[in-house]
mmCIF file of C-alpha atoms in Angstrom:
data_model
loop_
_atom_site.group_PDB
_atom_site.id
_atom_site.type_symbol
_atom_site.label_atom_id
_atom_site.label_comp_id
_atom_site.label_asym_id
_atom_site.label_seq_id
_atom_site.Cartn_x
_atom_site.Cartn_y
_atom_site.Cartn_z
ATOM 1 C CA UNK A 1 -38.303 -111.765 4.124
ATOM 2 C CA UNK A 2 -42.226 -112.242 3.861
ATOM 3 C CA UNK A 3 -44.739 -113.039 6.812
ATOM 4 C CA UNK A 4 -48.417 -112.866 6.735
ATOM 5 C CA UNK A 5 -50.313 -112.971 10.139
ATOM 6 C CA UNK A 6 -53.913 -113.651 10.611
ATOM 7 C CA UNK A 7 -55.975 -114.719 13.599
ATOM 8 C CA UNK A 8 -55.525 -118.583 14.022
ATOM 9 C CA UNK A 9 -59.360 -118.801 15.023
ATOM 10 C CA UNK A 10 -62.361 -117.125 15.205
ATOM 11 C CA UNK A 11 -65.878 -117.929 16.402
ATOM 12 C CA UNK A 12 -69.102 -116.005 15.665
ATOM 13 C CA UNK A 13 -72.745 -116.574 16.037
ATOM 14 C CA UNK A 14 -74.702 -117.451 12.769
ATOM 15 C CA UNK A 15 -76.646 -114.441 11.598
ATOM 16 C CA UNK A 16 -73.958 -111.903 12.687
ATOM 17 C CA UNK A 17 -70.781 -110.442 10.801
ATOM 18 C CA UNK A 18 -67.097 -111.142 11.589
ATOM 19 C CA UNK A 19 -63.500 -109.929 10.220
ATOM 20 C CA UNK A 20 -60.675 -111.440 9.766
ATOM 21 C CA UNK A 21 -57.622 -109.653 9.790
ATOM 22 C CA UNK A 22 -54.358 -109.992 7.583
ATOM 23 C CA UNK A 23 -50.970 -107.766 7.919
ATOM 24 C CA UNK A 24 -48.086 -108.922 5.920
ATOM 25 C CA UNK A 25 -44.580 -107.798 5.448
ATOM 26 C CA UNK A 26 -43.302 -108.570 1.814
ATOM 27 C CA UNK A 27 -41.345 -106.773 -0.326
ATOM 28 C CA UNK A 28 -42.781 -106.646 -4.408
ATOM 29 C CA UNK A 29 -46.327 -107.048 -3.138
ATOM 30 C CA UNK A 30 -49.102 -106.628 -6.042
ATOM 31 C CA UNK A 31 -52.431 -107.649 -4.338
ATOM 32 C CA UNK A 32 -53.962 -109.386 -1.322
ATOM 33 C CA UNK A 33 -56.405 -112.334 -2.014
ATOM 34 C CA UNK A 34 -58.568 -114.493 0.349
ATOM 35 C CA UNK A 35 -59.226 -117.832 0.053
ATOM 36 C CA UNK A 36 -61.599 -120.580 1.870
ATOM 37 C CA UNK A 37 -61.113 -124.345 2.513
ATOM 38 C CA UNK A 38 -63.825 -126.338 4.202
ATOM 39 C CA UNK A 39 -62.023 -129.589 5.862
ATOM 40 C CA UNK A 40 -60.808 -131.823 3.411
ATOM 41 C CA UNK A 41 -61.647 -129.704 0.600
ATOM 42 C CA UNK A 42 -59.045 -127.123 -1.866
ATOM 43 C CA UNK A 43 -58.828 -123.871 -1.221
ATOM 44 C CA UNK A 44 -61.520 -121.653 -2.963
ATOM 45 C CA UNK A 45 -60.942 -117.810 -4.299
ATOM 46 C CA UNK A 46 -63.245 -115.561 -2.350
ATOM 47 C CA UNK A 47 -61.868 -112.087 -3.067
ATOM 48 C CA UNK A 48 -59.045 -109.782 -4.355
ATOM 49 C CA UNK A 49 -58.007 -106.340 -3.820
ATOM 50 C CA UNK A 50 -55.397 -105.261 -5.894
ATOM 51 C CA UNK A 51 -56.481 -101.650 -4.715
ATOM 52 C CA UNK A 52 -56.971 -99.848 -1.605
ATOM 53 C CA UNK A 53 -60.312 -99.863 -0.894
ATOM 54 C CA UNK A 54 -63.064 -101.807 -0.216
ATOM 55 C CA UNK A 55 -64.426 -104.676 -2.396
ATOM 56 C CA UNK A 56 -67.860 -106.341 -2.285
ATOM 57 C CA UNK A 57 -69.156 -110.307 -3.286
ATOM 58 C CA UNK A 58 -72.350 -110.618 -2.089
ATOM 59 C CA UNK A 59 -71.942 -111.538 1.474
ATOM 60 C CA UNK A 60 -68.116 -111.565 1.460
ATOM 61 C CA UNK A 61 -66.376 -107.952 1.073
ATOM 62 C CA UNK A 62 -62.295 -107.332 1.377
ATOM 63 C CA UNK A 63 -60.551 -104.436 1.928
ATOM 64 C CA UNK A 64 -56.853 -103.500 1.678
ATOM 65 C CA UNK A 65 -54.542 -100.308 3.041
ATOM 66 C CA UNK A 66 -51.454 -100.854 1.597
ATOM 67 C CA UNK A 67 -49.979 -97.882 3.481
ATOM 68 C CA UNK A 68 -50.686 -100.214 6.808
ATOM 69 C CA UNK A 69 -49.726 -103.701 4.992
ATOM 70 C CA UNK A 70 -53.294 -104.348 5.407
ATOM 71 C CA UNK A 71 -55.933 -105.909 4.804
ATOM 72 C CA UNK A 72 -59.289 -107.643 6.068
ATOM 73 C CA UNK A 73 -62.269 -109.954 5.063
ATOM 74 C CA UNK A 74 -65.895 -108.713 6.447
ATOM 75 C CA UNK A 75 -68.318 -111.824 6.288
ATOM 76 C CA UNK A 76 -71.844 -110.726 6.998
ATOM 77 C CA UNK A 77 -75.205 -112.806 7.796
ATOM 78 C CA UNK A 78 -73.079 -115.396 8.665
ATOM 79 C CA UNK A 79 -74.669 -118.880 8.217
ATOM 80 C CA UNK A 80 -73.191 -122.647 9.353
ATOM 81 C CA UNK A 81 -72.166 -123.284 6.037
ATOM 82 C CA UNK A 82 -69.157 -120.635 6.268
ATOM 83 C CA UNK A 83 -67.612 -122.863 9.005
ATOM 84 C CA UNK A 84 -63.579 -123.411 7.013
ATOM 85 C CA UNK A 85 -60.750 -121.919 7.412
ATOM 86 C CA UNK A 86 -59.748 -118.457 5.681
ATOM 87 C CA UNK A 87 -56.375 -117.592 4.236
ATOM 88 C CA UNK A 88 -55.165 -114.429 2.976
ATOM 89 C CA UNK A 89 -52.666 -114.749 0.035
ATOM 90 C CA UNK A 90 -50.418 -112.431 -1.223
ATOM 91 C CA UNK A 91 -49.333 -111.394 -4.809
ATOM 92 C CA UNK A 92 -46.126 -110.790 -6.259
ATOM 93 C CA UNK A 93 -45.670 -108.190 -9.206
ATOM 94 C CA UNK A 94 -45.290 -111.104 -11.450
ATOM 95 C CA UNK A 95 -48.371 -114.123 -11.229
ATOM 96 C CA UNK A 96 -45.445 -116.469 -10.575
ATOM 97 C CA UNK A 97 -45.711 -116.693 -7.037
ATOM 98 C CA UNK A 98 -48.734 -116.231 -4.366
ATOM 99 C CA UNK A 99 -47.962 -117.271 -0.500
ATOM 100 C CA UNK A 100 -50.412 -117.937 1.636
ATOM 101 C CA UNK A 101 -50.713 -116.771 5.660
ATOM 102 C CA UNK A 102 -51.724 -119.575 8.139
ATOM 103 C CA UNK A 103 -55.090 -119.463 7.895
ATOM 104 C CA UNK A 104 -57.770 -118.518 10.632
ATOM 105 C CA UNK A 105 -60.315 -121.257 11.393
ATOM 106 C CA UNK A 106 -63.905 -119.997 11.184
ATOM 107 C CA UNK A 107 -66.476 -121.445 13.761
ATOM 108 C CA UNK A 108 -69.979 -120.503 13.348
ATOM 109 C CA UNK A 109 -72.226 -121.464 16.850
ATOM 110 C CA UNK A 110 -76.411 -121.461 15.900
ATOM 111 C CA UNK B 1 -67.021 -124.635 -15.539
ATOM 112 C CA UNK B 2 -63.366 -125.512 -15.911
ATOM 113 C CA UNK B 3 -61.352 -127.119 -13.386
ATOM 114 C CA UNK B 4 -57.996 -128.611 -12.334
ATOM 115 C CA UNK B 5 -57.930 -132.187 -12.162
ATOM 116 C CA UNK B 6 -54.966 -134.139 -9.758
ATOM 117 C CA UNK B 7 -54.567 -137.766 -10.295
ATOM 118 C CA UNK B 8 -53.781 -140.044 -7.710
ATOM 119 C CA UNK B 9 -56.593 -138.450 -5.091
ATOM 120 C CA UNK B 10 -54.740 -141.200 -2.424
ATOM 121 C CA UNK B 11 -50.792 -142.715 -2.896
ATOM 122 C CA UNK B 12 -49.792 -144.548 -0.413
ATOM 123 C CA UNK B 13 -46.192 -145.148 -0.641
ATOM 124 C CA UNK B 14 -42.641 -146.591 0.991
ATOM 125 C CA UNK B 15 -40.245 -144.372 2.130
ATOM 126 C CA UNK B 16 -37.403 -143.877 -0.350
ATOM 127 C CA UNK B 17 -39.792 -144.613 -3.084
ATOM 128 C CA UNK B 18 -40.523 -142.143 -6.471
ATOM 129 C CA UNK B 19 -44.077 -140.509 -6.470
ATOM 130 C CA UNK B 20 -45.231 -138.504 -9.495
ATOM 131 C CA UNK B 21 -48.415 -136.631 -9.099
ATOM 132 C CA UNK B 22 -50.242 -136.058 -12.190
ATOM 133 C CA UNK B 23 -52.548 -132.701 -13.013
ATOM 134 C CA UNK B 24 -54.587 -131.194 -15.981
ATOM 135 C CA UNK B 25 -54.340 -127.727 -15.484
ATOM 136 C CA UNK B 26 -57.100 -125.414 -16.974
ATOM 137 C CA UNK B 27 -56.280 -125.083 -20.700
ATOM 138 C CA UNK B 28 -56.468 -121.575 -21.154
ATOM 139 C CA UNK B 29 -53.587 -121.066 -18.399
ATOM 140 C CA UNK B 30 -50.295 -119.855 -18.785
ATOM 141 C CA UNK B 31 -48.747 -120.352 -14.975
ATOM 142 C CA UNK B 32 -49.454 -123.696 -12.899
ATOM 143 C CA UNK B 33 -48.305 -124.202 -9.873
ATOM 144 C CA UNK B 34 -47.281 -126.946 -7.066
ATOM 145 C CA UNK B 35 -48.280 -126.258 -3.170
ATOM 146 C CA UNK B 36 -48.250 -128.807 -0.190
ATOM 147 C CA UNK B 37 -50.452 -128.663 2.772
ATOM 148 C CA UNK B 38 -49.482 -130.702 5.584
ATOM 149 C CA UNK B 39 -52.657 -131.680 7.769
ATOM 150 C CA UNK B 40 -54.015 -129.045 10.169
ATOM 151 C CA UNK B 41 -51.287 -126.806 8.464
ATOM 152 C CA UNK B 42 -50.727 -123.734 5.858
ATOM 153 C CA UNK B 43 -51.053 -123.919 2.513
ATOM 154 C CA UNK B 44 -47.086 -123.455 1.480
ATOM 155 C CA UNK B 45 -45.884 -122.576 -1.720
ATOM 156 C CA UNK B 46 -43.698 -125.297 -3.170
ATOM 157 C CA UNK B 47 -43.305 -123.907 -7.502
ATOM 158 C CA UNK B 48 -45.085 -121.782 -10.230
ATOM 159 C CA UNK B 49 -44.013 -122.780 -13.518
ATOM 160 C CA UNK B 50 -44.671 -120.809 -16.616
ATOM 161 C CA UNK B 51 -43.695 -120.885 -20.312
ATOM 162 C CA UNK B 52 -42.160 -124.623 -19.713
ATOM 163 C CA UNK B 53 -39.598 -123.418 -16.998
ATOM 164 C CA UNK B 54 -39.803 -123.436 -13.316
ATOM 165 C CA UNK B 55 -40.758 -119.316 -12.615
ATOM 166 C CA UNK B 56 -40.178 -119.610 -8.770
ATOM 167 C CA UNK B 57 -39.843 -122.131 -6.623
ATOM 168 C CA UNK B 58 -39.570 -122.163 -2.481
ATOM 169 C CA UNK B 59 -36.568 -123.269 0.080
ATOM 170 C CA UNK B 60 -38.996 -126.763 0.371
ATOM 171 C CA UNK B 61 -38.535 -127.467 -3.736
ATOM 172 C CA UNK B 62 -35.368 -129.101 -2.912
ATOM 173 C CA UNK B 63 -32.821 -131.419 -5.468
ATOM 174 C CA UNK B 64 -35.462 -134.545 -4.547
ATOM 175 C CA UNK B 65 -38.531 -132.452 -6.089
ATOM 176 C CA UNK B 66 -38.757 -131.807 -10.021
ATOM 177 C CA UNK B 67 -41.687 -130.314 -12.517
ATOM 178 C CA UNK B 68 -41.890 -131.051 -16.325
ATOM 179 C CA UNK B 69 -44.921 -130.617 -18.578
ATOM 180 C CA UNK B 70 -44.507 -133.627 -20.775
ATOM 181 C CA UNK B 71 -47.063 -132.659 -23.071
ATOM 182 C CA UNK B 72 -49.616 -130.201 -24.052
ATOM 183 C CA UNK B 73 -52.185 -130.537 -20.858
ATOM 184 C CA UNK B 74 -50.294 -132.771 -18.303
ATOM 185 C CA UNK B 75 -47.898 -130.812 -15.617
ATOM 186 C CA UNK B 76 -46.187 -133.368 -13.387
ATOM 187 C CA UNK B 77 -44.796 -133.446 -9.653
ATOM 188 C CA UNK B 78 -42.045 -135.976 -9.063
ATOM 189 C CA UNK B 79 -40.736 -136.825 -5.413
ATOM 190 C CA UNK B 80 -37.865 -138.886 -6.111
ATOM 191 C CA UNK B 81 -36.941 -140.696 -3.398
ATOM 192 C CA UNK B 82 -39.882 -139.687 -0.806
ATOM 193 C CA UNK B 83 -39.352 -139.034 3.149
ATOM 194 C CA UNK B 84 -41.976 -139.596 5.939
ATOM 195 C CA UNK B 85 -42.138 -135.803 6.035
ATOM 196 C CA UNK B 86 -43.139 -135.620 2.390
ATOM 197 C CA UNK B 87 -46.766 -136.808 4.082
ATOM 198 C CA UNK B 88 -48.655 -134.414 2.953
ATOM 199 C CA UNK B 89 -52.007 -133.017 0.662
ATOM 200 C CA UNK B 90 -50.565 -131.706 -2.678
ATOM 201 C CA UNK B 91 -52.429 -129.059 -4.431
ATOM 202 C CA UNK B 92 -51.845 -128.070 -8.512
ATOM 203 C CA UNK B 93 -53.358 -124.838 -9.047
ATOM 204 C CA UNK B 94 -53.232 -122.458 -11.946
ATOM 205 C CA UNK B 95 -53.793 -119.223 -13.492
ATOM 206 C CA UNK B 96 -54.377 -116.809 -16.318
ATOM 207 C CA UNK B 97 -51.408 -114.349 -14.537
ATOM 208 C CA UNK B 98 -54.160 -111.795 -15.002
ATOM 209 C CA UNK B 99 -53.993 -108.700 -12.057
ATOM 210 C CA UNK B 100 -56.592 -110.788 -10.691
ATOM 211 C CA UNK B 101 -53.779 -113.463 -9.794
ATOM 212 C CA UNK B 102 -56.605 -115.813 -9.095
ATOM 213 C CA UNK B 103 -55.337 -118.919 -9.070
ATOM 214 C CA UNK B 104 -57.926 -121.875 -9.026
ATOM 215 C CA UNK B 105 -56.489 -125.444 -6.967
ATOM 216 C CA UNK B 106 -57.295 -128.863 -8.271
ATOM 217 C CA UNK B 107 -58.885 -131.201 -5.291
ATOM 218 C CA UNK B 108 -55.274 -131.928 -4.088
ATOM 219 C CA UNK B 109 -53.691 -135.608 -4.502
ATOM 220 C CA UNK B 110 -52.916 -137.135 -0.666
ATOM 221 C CA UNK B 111 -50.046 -138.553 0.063
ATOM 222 C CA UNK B 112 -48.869 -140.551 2.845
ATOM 223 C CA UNK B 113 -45.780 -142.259 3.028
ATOM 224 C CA UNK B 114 -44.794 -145.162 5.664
#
């Protein structure tokens, strides 16, 4: 089978840096993505580590063990406008499929 | 910039009643893909689709749910006969099937059905 978990919500103060977690259990895994839906919006790409290592977008960076099913977004200098929800997504070895976890809710407090 | 466009944004609908959801996929593409979000819930896979066959589908993409691409841009969802549960946002996404596998989601087509 295939599960992702991820923190169902997390709340940080603007200005400061948060992670959110992701371990998965999947068998033909190729990559981890993160995505990022505001309320009533689609989900956005953020970030992708097909790699171990660490991967940096401006504020948003990602990292991925794949000897601990792992992986993890870092937001830094948080401000209000990050307030969504954050899903990690993984890859299969072929594009054709790409599940995502349940999604941790992001609160940022001024 | 490109982007995937879903058509209805709203159906309202009776139970029992066909629904097709309509999407332009980016036109450089090669897989496109189907996912359902019910509200306050996960994003769950539902079918990718590539070279005009279904690549994958999910234990949701039951007998009632079908895909076609009827022509060069248009990739279709079709609920036939449509359940209260089938309430739901409905993404199209899709993707170059790079390494990337960054897939990019049209502004999802809501549908409710009473």
């Amino acid at each position: 089978g295939q599960s992702l978990e991820q923190p169902s919500e997390v709340t940080a103060v603007e200005g400061a840096i948060v992670q959110i977690n992701c371990t998965y259990q999947t068998s033909g895994f190729y990559g981890l993505s993160w995505y990022q839906q505001h309320d009533g919006g689609a989900p956005t790409f953020l970030s992708y580590n097909g790699l171990d290592g660490l991967e940096e977008t401006g504020r948003f960076s990602s990292f991925l063990s794949r000897s601990d099913s792992y992986g993890y977004l870092l937001l830094q200098e948080l401000q209000m406008k990050d307030s969504a929800s954050y899903f990690c997504a993984v890859s299969y070895s072929s594009a054709s499929k790409i599940i995502f976890g349940s999604g941790t809710r992001l609160s940022i407090r001024p | 910039e490109p982007e995937v466009t879903q058509t209805p944004s709203h159906q309202v609908t009776q139970m029992g009643q066909e629904v097709i959801l309509r999407c332009v996929p980016i036109s450089n593409h090669l897989y496109f893909y189907w996912y359902r979000q019910i509200l306050g819930q996960k994003v769950e896979f539902l079918v990718s689709f590539y070279n005009n066959e279904i690549s994958e589908k999910s234990e949701i993409f039951d007998d009632q749910f079908s895909v076609e691409r009827p022509d060069g841009s248009n990739f279709t969802l079709k609920i036939r006969s449509t359940k209260l549960e089938d309430s739901a946002m409905y993404f199209c996404a899709s993707s170059q099937g790079n390494s990337g596998n960054t897939i990019y989601f049209g502004e999802g087509s809501w549908l409710t059905v009473v």
